[in-house]
PDB file of C-alpha atoms in Angstrom:
ATOM      1  CA  UNK A 228      20.581  -1.098  82.803  1.00 68.00           C
ATOM      2  CA  UNK A 229      18.262  -2.632  85.446  1.00 64.00           C
ATOM      3  CA  UNK A 230      16.790  -5.858  84.352  1.00 90.00           C
ATOM      4  CA  UNK A 231      13.707  -7.335  85.626  1.00 95.00           C
ATOM      5  CA  UNK A 232      12.795 -10.766  84.234  1.00 95.00           C
ATOM      6  CA  UNK A 233       9.744 -12.828  84.670  1.00 96.00           C
ATOM      7  CA  UNK A 234       9.666 -16.709  84.161  1.00 91.00           C
ATOM      8  CA  UNK A 235       6.980 -16.805  81.500  1.00 92.00           C
ATOM      9  CA  UNK A 236       5.419 -14.350  78.899  1.00 93.00           C
ATOM     10  CA  UNK A 237       2.470 -16.550  78.356  1.00 96.00           C
ATOM     11  CA  UNK A 238       0.868 -19.245  80.553  1.00 96.00           C
ATOM     12  CA  UNK A 239      -2.295 -21.233  80.173  1.00 97.00           C
ATOM     13  CA  UNK A 240      -3.587 -23.061  83.408  1.00 97.00           C
ATOM     14  CA  UNK A 241      -6.779 -24.907  84.357  1.00 97.00           C
ATOM     15  CA  UNK A 242      -9.140 -23.924  87.199  1.00 97.00           C
ATOM     16  CA  UNK A 243      -7.980 -25.219  90.491  1.00 97.00           C
ATOM     17  CA  UNK A 244      -4.126 -25.598  89.562  1.00 97.00           C
ATOM     18  CA  UNK A 245      -1.503 -23.959  91.658  1.00 97.00           C
ATOM     19  CA  UNK A 246       0.382 -21.469  89.792  1.00 97.00           C
ATOM     20  CA  UNK A 247       3.891 -19.880  90.298  1.00 97.00           C
ATOM     21  CA  UNK A 248       4.957 -16.705  88.685  1.00 97.00           C
ATOM     22  CA  UNK A 249       8.680 -15.854  89.167  1.00 97.00           C
ATOM     23  CA  UNK A 250      10.417 -12.618  89.046  1.00 97.00           C
ATOM     24  CA  UNK A 251      14.066 -11.812  89.169  1.00 97.00           C
ATOM     25  CA  UNK A 252      15.819  -8.437  89.324  1.00 95.00           C
ATOM     26  CA  UNK A 253      19.480  -7.910  88.986  1.00 94.00           C
ATOM     27  CA  UNK A 254      20.096  -4.470  90.393  1.00 89.00           C
ATOM     28  CA  UNK A 255      20.082  -5.347  94.236  1.00 90.00           C
ATOM     29  CA  UNK A 256      16.766  -3.446  94.792  1.00 90.00           C
ATOM     30  CA  UNK A 257      15.149  -3.686  98.212  1.00 88.00           C
ATOM     31  CA  UNK A 258      11.555  -3.441  97.031  1.00 90.00           C
ATOM     32  CA  UNK A 259       9.614  -5.702  94.608  1.00 93.00           C
ATOM     33  CA  UNK A 260       5.991  -5.614  93.672  1.00 94.00           C
ATOM     34  CA  UNK A 261       3.376  -7.677  91.879  1.00 97.00           C
ATOM     35  CA  UNK A 262       0.567  -6.025  89.926  1.00 96.00           C
ATOM     36  CA  UNK A 263      -2.184  -7.187  87.746  1.00 96.00           C
ATOM     37  CA  UNK A 264      -3.387  -5.193  84.802  1.00 95.00           C
ATOM     38  CA  UNK A 265      -6.860  -5.435  83.366  1.00 92.00           C
ATOM     39  CA  UNK A 266      -8.519  -3.331  80.666  1.00 86.00           C
ATOM     40  CA  UNK A 267     -10.196  -0.153  82.142  1.00 80.00           C
ATOM     41  CA  UNK A 268      -8.840  -0.905  85.662  1.00 83.00           C
ATOM     42  CA  UNK A 269      -5.183   0.089  85.290  1.00 85.00           C
ATOM     43  CA  UNK A 270      -2.362  -1.406  87.491  1.00 91.00           C
ATOM     44  CA  UNK A 271      -3.660  -2.873  90.579  1.00 92.00           C
ATOM     45  CA  UNK A 272      -1.082  -3.833  93.495  1.00 92.00           C
ATOM     46  CA  UNK A 273      -1.325  -7.463  94.734  1.00 95.00           C
ATOM     47  CA  UNK A 274       1.535  -7.651  97.118  1.00 95.00           C
ATOM     48  CA  UNK A 275       4.973  -6.069  97.672  1.00 92.00           C
ATOM     49  CA  UNK A 276       8.041  -6.921  99.525  1.00 92.00           C
ATOM     50  CA  UNK A 277      10.526  -4.456 101.151  1.00 88.00           C
ATOM     51  CA  UNK A 278      13.122  -7.066 102.287  1.00 88.00           C
ATOM     52  CA  UNK A 279      13.833 -10.714 102.247  1.00 92.00           C
ATOM     53  CA  UNK A 280      10.999 -12.643 103.855  1.00 89.00           C
ATOM     54  CA  UNK A 281       8.960  -9.541 104.416  1.00 91.00           C
ATOM     55  CA  UNK A 282       5.790  -8.938 102.523  1.00 92.00           C
ATOM     56  CA  UNK A 283       2.881  -6.565 102.612  1.00 90.00           C
ATOM     57  CA  UNK A 284      -0.536  -6.938 101.249  1.00 91.00           C
ATOM     58  CA  UNK A 285      -1.394  -4.447  98.334  1.00 90.00           C
ATOM     59  CA  UNK A 286      -4.949  -3.535  97.168  1.00 88.00           C
ATOM     60  CA  UNK A 287      -6.207  -6.928  95.956  1.00 94.00           C
ATOM     61  CA  UNK A 288      -4.323  -9.764  97.760  1.00 96.00           C
ATOM     62  CA  UNK A 289      -7.298 -12.165  97.903  1.00 96.00           C
ATOM     63  CA  UNK A 290      -6.518 -15.500  96.150  1.00 96.00           C
ATOM     64  CA  UNK A 291      -2.676 -14.759  96.017  1.00 97.00           C
ATOM     65  CA  UNK A 292       0.385 -15.331  98.169  1.00 97.00           C
ATOM     66  CA  UNK A 293       3.988 -14.362  97.809  1.00 97.00           C
ATOM     67  CA  UNK A 294       7.432 -15.647  98.631  1.00 97.00           C
ATOM     68  CA  UNK A 295      10.804 -13.830  98.772  1.00 96.00           C
ATOM     69  CA  UNK A 296      13.572 -16.090 100.134  1.00 95.00           C
ATOM     70  CA  UNK A 297      16.280 -14.285  98.302  1.00 96.00           C
ATOM     71  CA  UNK A 298      16.687 -10.588  97.594  1.00 95.00           C
ATOM     72  CA  UNK A 299      16.581 -10.732  93.853  1.00 96.00           C
ATOM     73  CA  UNK A 300      13.493 -13.014  93.572  1.00 97.00           C
ATOM     74  CA  UNK A 301       9.968 -12.378  94.310  1.00 97.00           C
ATOM     75  CA  UNK A 302       7.408 -15.158  93.497  1.00 97.00           C
ATOM     76  CA  UNK A 303       3.574 -14.771  93.209  1.00 98.00           C
ATOM     77  CA  UNK A 304       1.548 -17.797  93.953  1.00 98.00           C
ATOM     78  CA  UNK A 305      -2.077 -18.570  92.966  1.00 97.00           C
ATOM     79  CA  UNK A 306      -3.018 -21.400  95.412  1.00 94.00           C
ATOM     80  CA  UNK A 307      -6.072 -22.482  93.347  1.00 97.00           C
ATOM     81  CA  UNK A 308      -6.352 -20.608  90.038  1.00 97.00           C
ATOM     82  CA  UNK A 309      -9.710 -19.311  89.135  1.00 97.00           C
ATOM     83  CA  UNK A 310     -10.950 -17.898  85.704  1.00 97.00           C
ATOM     84  CA  UNK A 311     -11.184 -14.396  87.256  1.00 96.00           C
ATOM     85  CA  UNK A 312      -7.483 -14.480  87.721  1.00 98.00           C
ATOM     86  CA  UNK A 313      -6.899 -14.387  83.922  1.00 97.00           C
ATOM     87  CA  UNK A 314      -4.994 -11.258  83.569  1.00 97.00           C
ATOM     88  CA  UNK A 315      -1.593  -9.575  82.674  1.00 96.00           C
ATOM     89  CA  UNK A 316       0.816  -9.883  85.779  1.00 98.00           C
ATOM     90  CA  UNK A 317       3.597  -7.342  86.006  1.00 97.00           C
ATOM     91  CA  UNK A 318       6.545  -7.604  88.512  1.00 97.00           C
ATOM     92  CA  UNK A 319       8.475  -4.328  89.464  1.00 94.00           C
ATOM     93  CA  UNK A 320      11.485  -3.420  91.613  1.00 92.00           C
ATOM     94  CA  UNK A 321      12.911  -0.208  93.066  1.00 88.00           C
ATOM     95  CA  UNK A 322      15.390   0.857  95.626  1.00 82.00           C
ATOM     96  CA  UNK A 323      12.485   2.893  97.200  1.00 68.00           C
ATOM     97  CA  UNK A 324      14.016   6.304  97.471  1.00 62.00           C
ATOM     98  CA  UNK A 325      11.723   9.304  96.872  1.00 57.00           C
ATOM     99  CA  UNK A 326      12.536   9.860  93.286  1.00 61.00           C
ATOM    100  CA  UNK A 327      13.422   6.264  92.218  1.00 73.00           C
ATOM    101  CA  UNK A 328      11.244   4.918  89.707  1.00 79.00           C
ATOM    102  CA  UNK A 329       9.945   1.312  89.582  1.00 86.00           C
ATOM    103  CA  UNK A 330      11.223  -0.916  86.747  1.00 90.00           C
ATOM    104  CA  UNK A 331       9.000  -3.350  85.219  1.00 94.00           C
ATOM    105  CA  UNK A 332       9.383  -6.764  83.951  1.00 96.00           C
ATOM    106  CA  UNK A 333       7.946  -7.860  80.512  1.00 95.00           C
ATOM    107  CA  UNK A 334       4.715  -9.159  82.069  1.00 95.00           C
ATOM    108  CA  UNK A 335       3.050 -12.650  82.143  1.00 96.00           C
ATOM    109  CA  UNK A 336      -0.281 -13.068  80.456  1.00 96.00           C
ATOM    110  CA  UNK A 337      -2.013 -15.823  82.313  1.00 97.00           C
ATOM    111  CA  UNK A 338      -5.159 -17.481  81.048  1.00 97.00           C
ATOM    112  CA  UNK A 339      -7.034 -19.725  83.408  1.00 97.00           C
ATOM    113  CA  UNK A 340      -9.516 -22.160  81.684  1.00 96.00           C
TER     114      UNK A 340
ATOM    115  CA  UNK B 765     -13.067   9.360  94.794  1.00 60.00           C
ATOM    116  CA  UNK B 766     -10.261   7.432  93.241  1.00 66.00           C
ATOM    117  CA  UNK B 767      -6.776   8.202  94.706  1.00 86.00           C
ATOM    118  CA  UNK B 768      -5.441   9.088  91.174  1.00 91.00           C
ATOM    119  CA  UNK B 769      -7.601   9.895  88.237  1.00 92.00           C
ATOM    120  CA  UNK B 770      -6.532  10.529  84.855  1.00 92.00           C
ATOM    121  CA  UNK B 771      -8.540  12.324  81.993  1.00 84.00           C
ATOM    122  CA  UNK B 772     -10.761   9.914  80.249  1.00 75.00           C
ATOM    123  CA  UNK B 773      -9.669   8.928  76.883  1.00 79.00           C
ATOM    124  CA  UNK B 774      -9.038   7.858  74.309  1.00 91.00           C
ATOM    125  CA  UNK B 775      -7.199  10.958  73.279  1.00 94.00           C
ATOM    126  CA  UNK B 776      -6.543  11.572  69.530  1.00 96.00           C
ATOM    127  CA  UNK B 777      -4.340  14.320  68.113  1.00 96.00           C
ATOM    128  CA  UNK B 778      -2.930  14.983  64.704  1.00 97.00           C
ATOM    129  CA  UNK B 779       0.863  14.503  64.115  1.00 97.00           C
ATOM    130  CA  UNK B 780       2.816  17.587  65.174  1.00 97.00           C
ATOM    131  CA  UNK B 781       0.099  18.831  67.589  1.00 97.00           C
ATOM    132  CA  UNK B 782       0.509  19.074  71.391  1.00 97.00           C
ATOM    133  CA  UNK B 783      -1.074  16.202  73.398  1.00 97.00           C
ATOM    134  CA  UNK B 784      -2.100  17.186  76.865  1.00 96.00           C
ATOM    135  CA  UNK B 785      -2.539  14.405  79.553  1.00 97.00           C
ATOM    136  CA  UNK B 786      -3.960  15.219  82.917  1.00 96.00           C
ATOM    137  CA  UNK B 787      -3.888  13.452  86.266  1.00 95.00           C
ATOM    138  CA  UNK B 788      -5.358  14.443  89.700  1.00 95.00           C
ATOM    139  CA  UNK B 789      -4.701  12.899  92.990  1.00 93.00           C
ATOM    140  CA  UNK B 790      -6.351  12.943  96.397  1.00 91.00           C
ATOM    141  CA  UNK B 791      -3.566  12.570  98.937  1.00 86.00           C
ATOM    142  CA  UNK B 792      -2.020  15.803  99.894  1.00 85.00           C
ATOM    143  CA  UNK B 793       0.959  14.129 101.206  1.00 82.00           C
ATOM    144  CA  UNK B 794       1.979  12.821  97.853  1.00 83.00           C
ATOM    145  CA  UNK B 795       5.713  13.315  97.174  1.00 81.00           C
ATOM    146  CA  UNK B 796       6.752  12.355  93.812  1.00 88.00           C
ATOM    147  CA  UNK B 797       4.953  12.003  90.589  1.00 92.00           C
ATOM    148  CA  UNK B 798       5.773   9.787  87.599  1.00 93.00           C
ATOM    149  CA  UNK B 799       4.697   9.386  84.022  1.00 96.00           C
ATOM    150  CA  UNK B 800       4.918   5.981  82.429  1.00 96.00           C
ATOM    151  CA  UNK B 801       4.398   5.069  78.749  1.00 96.00           C
ATOM    152  CA  UNK B 802       2.934   1.611  77.723  1.00 96.00           C
ATOM    153  CA  UNK B 803       2.864   0.404  74.390  1.00 95.00           C
ATOM    154  CA  UNK B 804       0.326  -2.273  73.503  1.00 92.00           C
ATOM    155  CA  UNK B 805       1.425  -5.766  74.905  1.00 88.00           C
ATOM    156  CA  UNK B 806       4.449  -4.229  76.524  1.00 92.00           C
ATOM    157  CA  UNK B 807       5.399  -3.393  80.246  1.00 93.00           C
ATOM    158  CA  UNK B 808       5.375   0.287  81.267  1.00 94.00           C
ATOM    159  CA  UNK B 809       8.481   2.435  80.915  1.00 93.00           C
ATOM    160  CA  UNK B 810       9.365   5.589  82.695  1.00 92.00           C
ATOM    161  CA  UNK B 811       9.173   8.772  80.744  1.00 93.00           C
ATOM    162  CA  UNK B 812       9.886  11.254  83.514  1.00 92.00           C
ATOM    163  CA  UNK B 813       9.251  12.108  87.054  1.00 91.00           C
ATOM    164  CA  UNK B 814       8.649  15.390  89.003  1.00 93.00           C
ATOM    165  CA  UNK B 815       8.502  16.369  92.597  1.00 89.00           C
ATOM    166  CA  UNK B 816       8.625  20.233  92.849  1.00 91.00           C
ATOM    167  CA  UNK B 817       5.964  22.600  91.742  1.00 94.00           C
ATOM    168  CA  UNK B 818       6.394  24.135  88.260  1.00 95.00           C
ATOM    169  CA  UNK B 819       7.503  22.599  85.018  1.00 96.00           C
ATOM    170  CA  UNK B 820      10.156  20.061  84.119  1.00 96.00           C
ATOM    171  CA  UNK B 821      11.089  19.604  80.483  1.00 96.00           C
ATOM    172  CA  UNK B 822      12.865  16.678  78.720  1.00 95.00           C
ATOM    173  CA  UNK B 823      13.014  17.001  75.001  1.00 96.00           C
ATOM    174  CA  UNK B 824       9.500  17.000  73.655  1.00 97.00           C
ATOM    175  CA  UNK B 825       8.001  16.102  77.046  1.00 97.00           C
ATOM    176  CA  UNK B 826       7.099  18.509  79.751  1.00 97.00           C
ATOM    177  CA  UNK B 827       5.683  17.544  83.121  1.00 97.00           C
ATOM    178  CA  UNK B 828       3.818  20.172  85.216  1.00 97.00           C
ATOM    179  CA  UNK B 829       2.923  19.892  88.755  1.00 96.00           C
ATOM    180  CA  UNK B 830       0.567  21.981  91.034  1.00 95.00           C
ATOM    181  CA  UNK B 831       0.502  20.701  94.479  1.00 93.00           C
ATOM    182  CA  UNK B 832      -2.031  23.279  95.724  1.00 93.00           C
ATOM    183  CA  UNK B 833      -4.436  22.117  93.069  1.00 94.00           C
ATOM    184  CA  UNK B 834      -3.357  18.485  93.264  1.00 94.00           C
ATOM    185  CA  UNK B 835      -2.759  17.961  89.693  1.00 94.00           C
ATOM    186  CA  UNK B 836       0.030  16.824  87.477  1.00 96.00           C
ATOM    187  CA  UNK B 837       0.079  16.909  83.711  1.00 97.00           C
ATOM    188  CA  UNK B 838       2.143  15.725  80.748  1.00 97.00           C
ATOM    189  CA  UNK B 839       2.560  17.789  77.655  1.00 97.00           C
ATOM    190  CA  UNK B 840       3.877  16.147  74.479  1.00 97.00           C
ATOM    191  CA  UNK B 841       4.904  18.632  71.808  1.00 98.00           C
ATOM    192  CA  UNK B 842       5.310  17.884  68.171  1.00 97.00           C
ATOM    193  CA  UNK B 843       3.335  14.626  68.752  1.00 97.00           C
ATOM    194  CA  UNK B 844       4.545  11.729  66.573  1.00 97.00           C
ATOM    195  CA  UNK B 845       2.757   8.452  65.675  1.00 96.00           C
ATOM    196  CA  UNK B 846       5.353   6.684  67.724  1.00 96.00           C
ATOM    197  CA  UNK B 847       3.979   8.387  70.811  1.00 97.00           C
ATOM    198  CA  UNK B 848       0.603   6.421  70.409  1.00 97.00           C
ATOM    199  CA  UNK B 849       0.466   4.515  73.691  1.00 96.00           C
ATOM    200  CA  UNK B 850      -1.190   4.300  77.027  1.00 95.00           C
ATOM    201  CA  UNK B 851       0.235   6.778  79.464  1.00 96.00           C
ATOM    202  CA  UNK B 852       0.039   6.188  83.106  1.00 95.00           C
ATOM    203  CA  UNK B 853       0.272   8.684  85.947  1.00 95.00           C
ATOM    204  CA  UNK B 854       1.781   7.247  89.143  1.00 92.00           C
ATOM    205  CA  UNK B 855       2.166   8.835  92.577  1.00 90.00           C
ATOM    206  CA  UNK B 856       4.441   8.085  95.414  1.00 84.00           C
ATOM    207  CA  UNK B 857       2.415   8.902  98.390  1.00 70.00           C
ATOM    208  CA  UNK B 858       3.622  10.162 101.599  1.00 58.00           C
ATOM    209  CA  UNK B 859       4.373   8.025 104.696  1.00 58.00           C
ATOM    210  CA  UNK B 860       6.149   5.298 102.921  1.00 56.00           C
ATOM    211  CA  UNK B 861       9.755   4.444 102.227  1.00 59.00           C
ATOM    212  CA  UNK B 862       9.131   1.486 100.083  1.00 67.00           C
ATOM    213  CA  UNK B 863       8.593   3.181  96.829  1.00 72.00           C
ATOM    214  CA  UNK B 864       5.025   2.092  96.536  1.00 79.00           C
ATOM    215  CA  UNK B 865       3.192   3.737  93.809  1.00 85.00           C
ATOM    216  CA  UNK B 866      -0.416   4.305  93.192  1.00 88.00           C
ATOM    217  CA  UNK B 867      -1.377   4.415  89.503  1.00 91.00           C
ATOM    218  CA  UNK B 868      -4.136   6.087  87.478  1.00 92.00           C
ATOM    219  CA  UNK B 869      -6.191   3.958  85.097  1.00 91.00           C
ATOM    220  CA  UNK B 870      -4.257   5.280  82.187  1.00 93.00           C
ATOM    221  CA  UNK B 871      -5.075   7.409  79.091  1.00 94.00           C
ATOM    222  CA  UNK B 872      -4.844   5.909  75.601  1.00 95.00           C
ATOM    223  CA  UNK B 873      -3.375   8.452  73.167  1.00 96.00           C
ATOM    224  CA  UNK B 874      -3.524   8.052  69.374  1.00 97.00           C
ATOM    225  CA  UNK B 875      -1.439  10.279  67.155  1.00 97.00           C
ATOM    226  CA  UNK B 876      -2.622  10.149  63.601  1.00 95.00           C
ATOM    227  CA  UNK B 877      -0.618  11.232  60.491  1.00 91.00           C
TER     228      UNK B 877
END
């Protein structure tokens, strides 16, 4: 079974703090994704990576950066957390073939005070 | 127009009925279509995917794809209270090999006893 893990289920941070969200997958997938999910807005893509050290902006990259130093690990960084970044953050991975699904981690619920 | 639109919910059906969830998309180059189920507080999990016109059945679930009309639907037969969840339509658009999906906003389904 594919396993995607995220470093924290719940996180509370203060405005202006630097926040790191970690995601690890164990299936040697090339592609990894970071989404945020907010009520009524669905899943919105923040960044994705298709190879080590490679990254592409998604639909809402502002205020975020990412790092992929190893194939299995994809980190999301909030350089200076703000209250409007309070959300559920979901990581996913896939091989990227036409019919290959994305597998999701359990999610991190981040609250920025 | 949003790239992927799902029928507005919430949708409420009695136990044993057929639940019908619909999704329309704007990109004619879309290749593969996925239905995810997401229970409250959990991450999305794949129910099924479809990439050819017509119907695809898996147990109580049937996915229907009509590329000419640009819609995909999910039918749930003999609905059970355990089917109560948010259902997400996701589409793999053409021109990418990264497995990048575009999600609809989700439809909340409630199956009442």
